[in-house]
mmCIF file of N, CA and C in Angstrom:
data_model
loop_
_atom_site.group_PDB
_atom_site.id
_atom_site.type_symbol
_atom_site.label_atom_id
_atom_site.label_comp_id
_atom_site.label_asym_id
_atom_site.label_seq_id
_atom_site.Cartn_x
_atom_site.Cartn_y
_atom_site.Cartn_z
ATOM 1 N N MET G 607 -0.959 -18.227 9.933
ATOM 2 C CA MET G 607 -1.266 -19.171 11.071
ATOM 3 C C MET G 607 -0.295 -20.955 10.424
ATOM 4 N N ILE G 608 0.080 -21.737 11.202
ATOM 5 C CA ILE G 608 0.350 -23.201 10.882
ATOM 6 C C ILE G 608 -0.655 -24.294 11.787
ATOM 7 N N TYR G 609 -1.369 -24.621 10.339
ATOM 8 C CA TYR G 609 -2.125 -25.844 10.893
ATOM 9 C C TYR G 609 -1.545 -27.213 10.969
ATOM 10 N N LEU G 610 -1.913 -28.247 12.171
ATOM 11 C CA LEU G 610 -1.367 -29.373 12.217
ATOM 12 C C LEU G 610 -2.231 -30.487 12.054
ATOM 13 N N LYS G 611 -2.454 -31.712 11.207
ATOM 14 C CA LYS G 611 -3.407 -32.324 11.830
ATOM 15 C C LYS G 611 -2.743 -33.658 12.246
ATOM 16 N N LEU G 612 -2.908 -34.113 13.195
ATOM 17 C CA LEU G 612 -2.388 -35.449 13.969
ATOM 18 C C LEU G 612 -3.157 -36.633 13.875
ATOM 19 N N SER G 613 -1.936 -37.422 13.237
ATOM 20 C CA SER G 613 -2.920 -38.753 13.277
ATOM 21 C C SER G 613 -1.768 -40.154 13.767
ATOM 22 N N LEU G 614 -2.417 -41.055 14.409
ATOM 23 C CA LEU G 614 -1.569 -42.006 14.949
ATOM 24 C C LEU G 614 -2.215 -43.594 14.441
ATOM 25 N N ASP G 615 -2.091 -44.422 13.642
ATOM 26 C CA ASP G 615 -2.225 -45.891 13.327
ATOM 27 C C ASP G 615 -3.169 -45.272 12.160
ATOM 28 N N ASP G 616 -3.399 -44.564 11.376
ATOM 29 C CA ASP G 616 -4.199 -43.724 10.273
ATOM 30 C C ASP G 616 -5.649 -43.393 10.888
ATOM 31 N N LYS G 617 -5.614 -42.895 12.324
ATOM 32 C CA LYS G 617 -6.885 -42.819 13.269
ATOM 33 C C LYS G 617 -5.948 -41.152 13.421
ATOM 34 N N GLU G 618 -7.039 -40.117 12.497
ATOM 35 C CA GLU G 618 -6.856 -38.475 13.142
ATOM 36 C C GLU G 618 -7.412 -38.233 14.936
ATOM 37 N N LEU G 619 -6.363 -37.886 15.365
ATOM 38 C CA LEU G 619 -6.361 -37.372 16.726
ATOM 39 C C LEU G 619 -6.729 -36.061 17.051
ATOM 40 N N ASN G 620 -6.179 -34.933 16.339
ATOM 41 C CA ASN G 620 -6.449 -33.894 16.768
ATOM 42 C C ASN G 620 -5.746 -32.757 15.429
ATOM 43 N N ASP G 621 -6.672 -31.416 15.708
ATOM 44 C CA ASP G 621 -6.038 -30.596 14.885
ATOM 45 C C ASP G 621 -5.655 -29.197 15.598
ATOM 46 N N TYR G 622 -4.595 -28.932 15.009
ATOM 47 C CA TYR G 622 -4.097 -27.720 15.840
ATOM 48 C C TYR G 622 -3.817 -26.406 14.844
ATOM 49 N N VAL G 623 -4.057 -25.308 15.324
ATOM 50 C CA VAL G 623 -4.385 -23.927 14.878
ATOM 51 C C VAL G 623 -3.187 -23.474 15.505
ATOM 52 N N LEU G 624 -1.617 -23.098 15.182
ATOM 53 C CA LEU G 624 -0.934 -22.025 15.836
ATOM 54 C C LEU G 624 -0.563 -20.842 15.188
ATOM 55 N N ASP G 625 -0.184 -19.961 15.733
ATOM 56 C CA ASP G 625 0.469 -18.819 15.327
ATOM 57 C C ASP G 625 1.380 -17.823 16.349
ATOM 58 N N GLN G 626 2.136 -18.521 16.941
ATOM 59 C CA GLN G 626 3.402 -18.075 17.889
ATOM 60 C C GLN G 626 4.763 -18.168 16.641
ATOM 61 N N GLU G 627 5.649 -17.847 16.830
ATOM 62 C CA GLU G 627 6.490 -17.813 15.960
ATOM 63 C C GLU G 627 7.651 -18.886 15.769
ATOM 64 N N VAL G 628 7.443 -19.524 17.337
ATOM 65 C CA VAL G 628 8.395 -21.108 17.425
ATOM 66 C C VAL G 628 7.080 -22.176 18.021
ATOM 67 N N ILE G 629 6.811 -23.148 17.267
ATOM 68 C CA ILE G 629 6.054 -24.254 17.764
ATOM 69 C C ILE G 629 6.912 -25.409 17.835
ATOM 70 N N THR G 630 6.811 -26.352 19.255
ATOM 71 C CA THR G 630 7.634 -26.840 19.796
ATOM 72 C C THR G 630 6.689 -28.161 19.895
ATOM 73 N N LEU G 631 7.081 -29.350 19.503
ATOM 74 C CA LEU G 631 6.733 -30.712 19.764
ATOM 75 C C LEU G 631 7.320 -31.727 20.385
ATOM 76 N N GLY G 632 6.686 -32.615 21.103
ATOM 77 C CA GLY G 632 7.436 -33.414 22.054
ATOM 78 C C GLY G 632 6.726 -34.205 23.537
ATOM 79 N N SER G 633 6.947 -34.803 23.977
ATOM 80 C CA SER G 633 6.409 -35.667 25.463
ATOM 81 C C SER G 633 6.421 -34.304 26.250
ATOM 82 N N ASP G 634 7.233 -33.561 26.927
ATOM 83 C CA ASP G 634 7.081 -32.687 27.860
ATOM 84 C C ASP G 634 5.685 -31.829 27.571
ATOM 85 N N PRO G 635 5.202 -31.700 28.749
ATOM 86 C CA PRO G 635 3.681 -30.931 28.497
ATOM 87 C C PRO G 635 3.805 -29.279 28.630
ATOM 88 N N ASP G 636 5.008 -28.872 28.217
ATOM 89 C CA ASP G 636 5.187 -27.418 28.097
ATOM 90 C C ASP G 636 5.418 -27.216 26.647
ATOM 91 N N ASN G 637 5.095 -28.243 25.645
ATOM 92 C CA ASN G 637 5.175 -28.171 24.327
ATOM 93 C C ASN G 637 4.247 -27.714 24.070
ATOM 94 N N ASP G 638 3.818 -27.434 22.837
ATOM 95 C CA ASP G 638 2.917 -26.594 22.188
ATOM 96 C C ASP G 638 2.024 -27.565 21.423
ATOM 97 N N VAL G 639 2.436 -28.862 21.129
ATOM 98 C CA VAL G 639 1.984 -29.948 20.542
ATOM 99 C C VAL G 639 2.795 -30.905 21.583
ATOM 100 N N CYS G 640 1.717 -31.794 22.654
ATOM 101 C CA CYS G 640 2.579 -32.855 23.300
ATOM 102 C C CYS G 640 1.928 -33.980 22.633
ATOM 103 N N LEU G 641 3.068 -34.761 22.612
ATOM 104 C CA LEU G 641 3.103 -36.073 21.899
ATOM 105 C C LEU G 641 3.754 -37.187 22.986
ATOM 106 N N ASN G 642 2.638 -38.278 23.449
ATOM 107 C CA ASN G 642 3.161 -39.184 24.489
ATOM 108 C C ASN G 642 3.165 -40.470 23.424
ATOM 109 N N GLY G 643 4.372 -40.984 23.912
ATOM 110 C CA GLY G 643 4.615 -42.725 23.001
ATOM 111 C C GLY G 643 5.773 -42.936 23.124
ATOM 112 N N GLN G 644 6.488 -43.762 23.030
ATOM 113 C CA GLN G 644 7.729 -44.656 22.719
ATOM 114 C C GLN G 644 8.285 -44.080 21.311
ATOM 115 N N GLY G 645 9.561 -43.385 21.373
ATOM 116 C CA GLY G 645 10.083 -42.735 20.410
ATOM 117 C C GLY G 645 9.638 -41.087 20.006
ATOM 118 N N VAL G 646 9.373 -40.305 21.128
ATOM 119 C CA VAL G 646 9.264 -39.199 21.094
ATOM 120 C C VAL G 646 9.996 -38.869 22.647
ATOM 121 N N ASN G 647 11.055 -37.570 22.048
ATOM 122 C CA ASN G 647 11.818 -37.312 23.163
ATOM 123 C C ASN G 647 10.586 -35.882 24.061
ATOM 124 N N PRO G 648 11.167 -35.632 25.328
ATOM 125 C CA PRO G 648 10.792 -34.241 25.684
ATOM 126 C C PRO G 648 10.618 -33.167 24.709
ATOM 127 N N HIS G 649 11.698 -32.807 24.318
ATOM 128 C CA HIS G 649 11.711 -31.583 23.177
ATOM 129 C C HIS G 649 12.192 -32.309 21.925
ATOM 130 N N HIS G 650 11.261 -32.614 20.981
ATOM 131 C CA HIS G 650 11.445 -33.402 19.971
ATOM 132 C C HIS G 650 11.961 -32.609 18.893
ATOM 133 N N ALA G 651 11.269 -31.493 18.267
ATOM 134 C CA ALA G 651 11.308 -30.988 17.469
ATOM 135 C C ALA G 651 10.524 -29.603 17.468
ATOM 136 N N LYS G 652 11.046 -28.342 16.778
ATOM 137 C CA LYS G 652 10.074 -27.489 16.435
ATOM 138 C C LYS G 652 10.190 -26.848 15.033
ATOM 139 N N ILE G 653 9.269 -26.055 15.020
ATOM 140 C CA ILE G 653 8.758 -25.226 13.995
ATOM 141 C C ILE G 653 8.916 -23.898 13.563
ATOM 142 N N SER G 654 9.590 -23.199 12.701
ATOM 143 C CA SER G 654 9.836 -21.495 12.906
ATOM 144 C C SER G 654 8.426 -21.428 11.668
ATOM 145 N N PHE G 655 7.279 -20.403 12.541
ATOM 146 C CA PHE G 655 6.600 -19.824 11.529
ATOM 147 C C PHE G 655 7.158 -19.092 10.230
ATOM 148 N N SER G 656 7.947 -18.104 10.509
ATOM 149 C CA SER G 656 8.311 -17.321 9.461
ATOM 150 C C SER G 656 9.703 -17.706 8.492
ATOM 151 N N THR G 657 9.812 -18.754 8.950
ATOM 152 C CA THR G 657 10.630 -19.531 7.499
ATOM 153 C C THR G 657 9.959 -20.993 7.501
ATOM 154 N N LEU G 658 8.814 -21.229 7.979
ATOM 155 C CA LEU G 658 8.421 -23.025 7.799
ATOM 156 C C LEU G 658 9.242 -23.940 7.842
ATOM 157 N N GLN G 659 10.209 -23.456 8.847
ATOM 158 C CA GLN G 659 11.553 -24.621 8.656
ATOM 159 C C GLN G 659 11.363 -25.402 10.344
ATOM 160 N N LEU G 660 11.226 -26.777 10.034
ATOM 161 C CA LEU G 660 11.118 -27.779 10.817
ATOM 162 C C LEU G 660 12.698 -28.307 11.288
ATOM 163 N N ASN G 661 13.180 -28.174 12.523
ATOM 164 C CA ASN G 661 14.509 -28.462 13.098
ATOM 165 C C ASN G 661 14.131 -29.954 14.172
ATOM 166 N N ASP G 662 14.744 -30.841 13.496
ATOM 167 C CA ASP G 662 14.799 -32.076 14.685
ATOM 168 C C ASP G 662 15.771 -31.814 15.886
ATOM 169 N N LEU G 663 15.344 -31.695 17.346
ATOM 170 C CA LEU G 663 16.026 -31.266 18.405
ATOM 171 C C LEU G 663 16.923 -32.769 18.856
ATOM 172 N N GLY G 664 17.022 -33.834 18.032
ATOM 173 C CA GLY G 664 17.756 -34.895 18.352
ATOM 174 C C GLY G 664 16.978 -36.257 18.748
ATOM 175 N N GLY G 665 15.601 -36.292 18.384
ATOM 176 C CA GLY G 665 15.011 -37.235 18.981
ATOM 177 C C GLY G 665 14.576 -38.038 17.399
ATOM 178 N N GLY G 666 15.137 -37.688 15.998
ATOM 179 C CA GLY G 666 14.792 -38.693 14.983
ATOM 180 C C GLY G 666 13.160 -37.934 14.071
ATOM 181 N N THR G 667 13.262 -37.306 13.312
ATOM 182 C CA THR G 667 12.345 -36.891 12.754
ATOM 183 C C THR G 667 12.256 -36.892 11.506
ATOM 184 N N SER G 668 11.293 -37.161 11.005
ATOM 185 C CA SER G 668 11.455 -37.500 9.270
ATOM 186 C C SER G 668 9.909 -36.347 8.363
ATOM 187 N N VAL G 669 10.221 -36.016 6.817
ATOM 188 C CA VAL G 669 9.405 -35.233 6.808
ATOM 189 C C VAL G 669 9.197 -36.328 5.277
ATOM 190 N N ASN G 670 7.921 -36.837 4.901
ATOM 191 C CA ASN G 670 7.199 -37.079 3.764
ATOM 192 C C ASN G 670 8.729 -38.495 3.770
ATOM 193 N N LYS G 671 8.891 -39.230 4.960
ATOM 194 C CA LYS G 671 8.996 -40.513 5.156
ATOM 195 C C LYS G 671 10.837 -40.454 5.388
ATOM 196 N N ASP G 672 11.513 -39.508 5.196
ATOM 197 C CA ASP G 672 13.103 -39.106 4.788
ATOM 198 C C ASP G 672 13.452 -38.342 6.260
ATOM 199 N N LYS G 673 14.342 -38.833 6.334
ATOM 200 C CA LYS G 673 15.047 -38.574 8.316
ATOM 201 C C LYS G 673 15.422 -37.301 7.634
ATOM 202 N N VAL G 674 15.479 -36.764 8.540
ATOM 203 C CA VAL G 674 16.205 -35.001 8.542
ATOM 204 C C VAL G 674 16.082 -34.576 9.585
ATOM 205 N N GLN G 675 17.692 -33.695 9.662
ATOM 206 C CA GLN G 675 17.990 -32.781 10.835
ATOM 207 C C GLN G 675 17.100 -31.203 10.740
ATOM 208 N N SER G 676 16.941 -30.731 9.500
ATOM 209 C CA SER G 676 16.246 -29.327 9.607
ATOM 210 C C SER G 676 15.592 -29.883 8.055
ATOM 211 N N ALA G 677 14.306 -28.703 7.400
ATOM 212 C CA ALA G 677 13.604 -29.367 6.280
ATOM 213 C C ALA G 677 12.839 -27.812 6.092
ATOM 214 N N ILE G 678 12.822 -27.486 4.908
ATOM 215 C CA ILE G 678 11.685 -26.534 4.726
ATOM 216 C C ILE G 678 10.413 -26.608 4.414
ATOM 217 N N LEU G 679 9.261 -26.629 5.254
ATOM 218 C CA LEU G 679 8.227 -27.609 5.310
ATOM 219 C C LEU G 679 6.818 -27.057 3.901
ATOM 220 N N GLU G 680 6.392 -27.424 3.188
ATOM 221 C CA GLU G 680 5.711 -27.287 1.981
ATOM 222 C C GLU G 680 4.456 -28.038 2.474
ATOM 223 N N ASN G 681 3.118 -27.270 1.953
ATOM 224 C CA ASN G 681 1.653 -27.485 2.400
ATOM 225 C C ASN G 681 1.717 -28.909 2.029
ATOM 226 N N GLY G 682 1.008 -29.800 2.973
ATOM 227 C CA GLY G 682 0.901 -31.238 3.077
ATOM 228 C C GLY G 682 2.026 -32.163 3.149
ATOM 229 N N ASP G 683 2.733 -31.438 3.501
ATOM 230 C CA ASP G 683 3.847 -32.614 3.990
ATOM 231 C C ASP G 683 3.595 -33.109 5.112
ATOM 232 N N VAL G 684 4.187 -34.142 5.711
ATOM 233 C CA VAL G 684 3.889 -35.128 6.820
ATOM 234 C C VAL G 684 5.264 -35.269 7.659
ATOM 235 N N ILE G 685 5.063 -34.809 8.852
ATOM 236 C CA ILE G 685 6.415 -34.920 9.680
ATOM 237 C C ILE G 685 5.866 -36.228 10.444
ATOM 238 N N GLY G 686 7.172 -37.117 10.440
ATOM 239 C CA GLY G 686 6.967 -38.467 11.222
ATOM 240 C C GLY G 686 7.595 -37.669 12.949
ATOM 241 N N ILE G 687 6.954 -38.574 13.945
ATOM 242 C CA ILE G 687 7.789 -38.025 15.261
ATOM 243 C C ILE G 687 7.090 -39.361 16.006
ATOM 244 N N GLY G 688 8.019 -40.328 16.755
ATOM 245 C CA GLY G 688 7.939 -41.609 17.120
ATOM 246 C C GLY G 688 6.623 -42.122 16.239
ATOM 247 N N PRO G 689 5.251 -42.804 16.833
ATOM 248 C CA PRO G 689 4.486 -43.262 16.251
ATOM 249 C C PRO G 689 3.653 -41.941 15.215
ATOM 250 N N TYR G 690 3.820 -40.863 15.749
ATOM 251 C CA TYR G 690 2.576 -40.012 15.188
ATOM 252 C C TYR G 690 3.252 -40.022 13.700
ATOM 253 N N LEU G 691 2.234 -39.541 12.907
ATOM 254 C CA LEU G 691 2.225 -38.182 11.480
ATOM 255 C C LEU G 691 1.595 -37.290 11.637
ATOM 256 N N ILE G 692 1.827 -36.131 11.527
ATOM 257 C CA ILE G 692 1.526 -34.507 11.657
ATOM 258 C C ILE G 692 1.788 -34.326 10.295
ATOM 259 N N ARG G 693 0.521 -33.961 9.874
ATOM 260 C CA ARG G 693 -0.073 -33.312 8.344
ATOM 261 C C ARG G 693 0.196 -31.746 8.493
ATOM 262 N N PHE G 694 1.278 -31.283 7.978
ATOM 263 C CA PHE G 694 1.907 -29.793 8.477
ATOM 264 C C PHE G 694 1.005 -29.011 7.037
ATOM 265 N N TYR G 695 0.340 -27.691 7.243
ATOM 266 C CA TYR G 695 -0.369 -26.780 6.448
ATOM 267 C C TYR G 695 -0.212 -25.301 6.823
ATOM 268 N N HIS G 696 0.452 -24.540 5.830
ATOM 269 C CA HIS G 696 1.096 -22.853 6.164
ATOM 270 C C HIS G 696 -0.388 -22.550 5.955
ATOM 271 N N SER G 697 -1.505 -22.922 5.386
ATOM 272 C CA SER G 697 -2.813 -22.110 5.695
ATOM 273 C C SER G 697 -4.057 -23.130 5.519
ATOM 274 N N LYS G 698 -4.986 -22.889 5.914
ATOM 275 C CA LYS G 698 -5.934 -23.294 6.281
ATOM 276 C C LYS G 698 -6.426 -24.949 5.476
ATOM 277 N N PRO G 699 -6.662 -25.874 6.029
ATOM 278 C CA PRO G 699 -6.859 -26.861 5.025
ATOM 279 C C PRO G 699 -8.402 -27.098 4.759
ATOM 280 N N THR G 700 -8.609 -27.473 3.377
ATOM 281 C CA THR G 700 -10.048 -27.351 2.853
ATOM 282 C C THR G 700 -10.618 -28.985 3.123
ATOM 283 N N ALA G 701 -11.950 -28.979 2.889
ATOM 284 C CA ALA G 701 -12.477 -30.430 3.530
ATOM 285 C C ALA G 701 -12.293 -31.773 2.298
ATOM 286 N N ASP G 702 -11.386 -31.309 1.663
ATOM 287 C CA ASP G 702 -10.846 -32.151 0.577
ATOM 288 C C ASP G 702 -9.146 -32.276 1.214
ATOM 289 N N GLY G 703 -8.966 -32.004 2.269
ATOM 290 C CA GLY G 703 -7.319 -31.935 2.176
ATOM 291 C C GLY G 703 -6.210 -31.035 1.729
ATOM 292 N N SER G 704 -6.649 -30.705 0.648
ATOM 293 C CA SER G 704 -6.103 -29.478 -0.094
ATOM 294 C C SER G 704 -6.112 -28.481 0.861
ATOM 295 N N SER G 705 -5.299 -27.564 0.458
ATOM 296 C CA SER G 705 -4.907 -26.073 1.102
ATOM 297 C C SER G 705 -5.039 -24.621 0.077
ATOM 298 N N CYS G 706 -5.873 -23.832 0.668
ATOM 299 C CA CYS G 706 -6.068 -22.849 0.133
ATOM 300 C C CYS G 706 -4.872 -21.521 0.393
ATOM 301 N N ASP G 707 -4.078 -21.053 -0.220
ATOM 302 C CA ASP G 707 -2.803 -20.491 0.170
ATOM 303 C C ASP G 707 -3.898 -18.662 0.499
ATOM 304 N N THR G 708 -3.601 -18.598 1.809
ATOM 305 C CA THR G 708 -4.035 -17.214 2.098
ATOM 306 C C THR G 708 -3.227 -15.963 2.806
ATOM 307 N N ARG G 709 -1.970 -16.218 2.318
ATOM 308 C CA ARG G 709 -0.731 -15.373 2.611
ATOM 309 C C ARG G 709 -1.111 -14.377 1.458
ATOM 310 N N THR G 710 -0.250 -13.145 2.180
ATOM 311 C CA THR G 710 -0.390 -11.667 1.431
ATOM 312 C C THR G 710 0.564 -11.759 -0.221
ATOM 313 N N TRP G 711 0.155 -11.683 -1.393
ATOM 314 C CA TRP G 711 1.006 -11.311 -2.172
ATOM 315 C C TRP G 711 1.386 -10.193 -2.672
ATOM 316 N N LYS G 712 2.610 -9.417 -3.126
ATOM 317 C CA LYS G 712 2.672 -8.221 -3.603
ATOM 318 C C LYS G 712 2.553 -8.621 -4.952
ATOM 319 N N VAL G 713 1.818 -7.878 -5.761
ATOM 320 C CA VAL G 713 1.616 -7.772 -6.966
ATOM 321 C C VAL G 713 2.318 -6.623 -8.029
ATOM 322 N N THR G 714 3.006 -6.803 -8.878
ATOM 323 C CA THR G 714 3.496 -5.835 -9.698
ATOM 324 C C THR G 714 2.857 -5.916 -10.923
ATOM 325 N N VAL G 715 1.813 -4.722 -11.346
ATOM 326 C CA VAL G 715 1.171 -4.626 -12.623
ATOM 327 C C VAL G 715 2.045 -3.709 -13.472
ATOM 328 N N LYS G 716 2.722 -4.548 -14.652
ATOM 329 C CA LYS G 716 3.172 -3.812 -15.661
ATOM 330 C C LYS G 716 2.632 -3.718 -17.218
ATOM 331 N N GLY G 717 2.884 -2.599 -17.747
ATOM 332 C CA GLY G 717 1.555 -2.154 -19.113
ATOM 333 C C GLY G 717 1.580 -1.044 -19.119
ATOM 334 N N GLN G 718 0.683 -0.927 -20.083
ATOM 335 C CA GLN G 718 0.233 0.785 -20.566
ATOM 336 C C GLN G 718 -1.198 0.789 -19.787
ATOM 337 N N PRO G 719 -1.255 1.823 -19.389
ATOM 338 C CA PRO G 719 -2.783 2.393 -18.869
ATOM 339 C C PRO G 719 -4.092 2.281 -19.884
ATOM 340 N N ARG G 720 -5.136 1.640 -19.328
ATOM 341 C CA ARG G 720 -6.159 1.549 -20.386
ATOM 342 C C ARG G 720 -6.256 3.237 -20.840
ATOM 343 N N SER G 721 -6.654 3.332 -21.918
ATOM 344 C CA SER G 721 -7.408 4.828 -22.488
ATOM 345 C C SER G 721 -8.853 5.246 -21.754
ATOM 346 N N GLY G 722 -9.101 6.555 -22.018
ATOM 347 C CA GLY G 722 -10.174 6.643 -21.348
ATOM 348 C C GLY G 722 -10.133 6.396 -19.604
ATOM 349 N N SER G 723 -9.113 6.520 -19.012
ATOM 350 C CA SER G 723 -9.166 6.694 -17.471
ATOM 351 C C SER G 723 -10.252 7.911 -17.072
ATOM 352 N N ALA G 724 -10.431 7.716 -16.315
ATOM 353 C CA ALA G 724 -11.568 8.985 -15.206
ATOM 354 C C ALA G 724 -10.667 9.687 -14.918
ATOM 355 N N ASN G 725 -9.333 9.491 -14.077
ATOM 356 C CA ASN G 725 -8.356 10.477 -13.969
ATOM 357 C C ASN G 725 -7.331 10.515 -14.548
ATOM 358 N N ALA G 726 -7.055 11.352 -15.336
ATOM 359 C CA ALA G 726 -5.378 11.302 -16.273
ATOM 360 C C ALA G 726 -4.438 10.838 -15.107
ATOM 361 N N ASP G 727 -4.192 11.282 -13.696
ATOM 362 C CA ASP G 727 -3.428 11.088 -12.752
ATOM 363 C C ASP G 727 -3.168 10.009 -12.373
ATOM 364 N N VAL G 728 -3.832 8.860 -12.367
ATOM 365 C CA VAL G 728 -4.123 8.054 -11.906
ATOM 366 C C VAL G 728 -4.790 6.813 -13.113
ATOM 367 N N PRO G 729 -3.724 6.193 -13.569
ATOM 368 C CA PRO G 729 -3.997 5.059 -14.756
ATOM 369 C C PRO G 729 -4.819 4.159 -14.353
ATOM 370 N N THR G 730 -5.489 3.184 -14.963
ATOM 371 C CA THR G 730 -5.849 1.873 -14.848
ATOM 372 C C THR G 730 -5.686 0.930 -15.616
ATOM 373 N N TRP G 731 -5.964 -0.035 -15.211
ATOM 374 C CA TRP G 731 -5.103 -1.032 -15.843
ATOM 375 C C TRP G 731 -6.406 -2.172 -16.134
ATOM 376 N N LYS G 732 -6.594 -2.816 -17.014
ATOM 377 C CA LYS G 732 -7.355 -4.066 -17.115
ATOM 378 C C LYS G 732 -6.440 -5.172 -16.773
ATOM 379 N N VAL G 733 -6.750 -6.264 -15.461
ATOM 380 C CA VAL G 733 -6.366 -7.041 -15.182
ATOM 381 C C VAL G 733 -7.519 -8.401 -14.837
ATOM 382 N N PRO G 734 -7.323 -9.848 -15.410
ATOM 383 C CA PRO G 734 -8.177 -10.488 -15.039
ATOM 384 C C PRO G 734 -8.269 -10.738 -13.491
ATOM 385 N N LYS G 735 -9.845 -11.272 -13.339
ATOM 386 C CA LYS G 735 -10.160 -11.592 -12.570
ATOM 387 C C LYS G 735 -9.789 -12.701 -11.313
ATOM 388 N N THR G 736 -9.047 -13.056 -11.871
ATOM 389 C CA THR G 736 -8.210 -14.752 -11.284
ATOM 390 C C THR G 736 -7.108 -15.002 -11.615
ATOM 391 N N ILE G 737 -6.186 -14.626 -11.224
ATOM 392 C CA ILE G 737 -4.814 -14.863 -11.519
ATOM 393 C C ILE G 737 -4.224 -16.593 -10.722
ATOM 394 N N LYS G 738 -3.969 -17.414 -11.594
ATOM 395 C CA LYS G 738 -3.203 -18.471 -11.314
ATOM 396 C C LYS G 738 -1.612 -18.484 -10.779
ATOM 397 N N LEU G 739 -1.305 -18.995 -9.657
ATOM 398 C CA LEU G 739 -0.161 -18.753 -9.324
ATOM 399 C C LEU G 739 0.741 -20.058 -9.891
#
């Protein structure tokens, strides 16, 4: 899922939780995120969920204050469209504005099995409870 926090003039306006493959932003009412205001084109930008890529559709879009045609978004990036700022998260933000990564990670454990396994055919490993990424 993608989480967006919309603000205007330092005032939070709305939160969006979106799970479709392509998210559209602009002033036309058929967009997933409709933004009315000067400097916002009818179809201004789009975000691809699978690649986390933002594409400007000719309206003039910024990411972290840098004008972009295309950008791969990271947690906490700020998208600028017209007078709006949109904070982007690819996982649900916490109360302090940070984000917990809820994506599924494939982990491969290498090493020797612990001695004394209950089942000799199914080795067990001692793995730390917390893994820092």
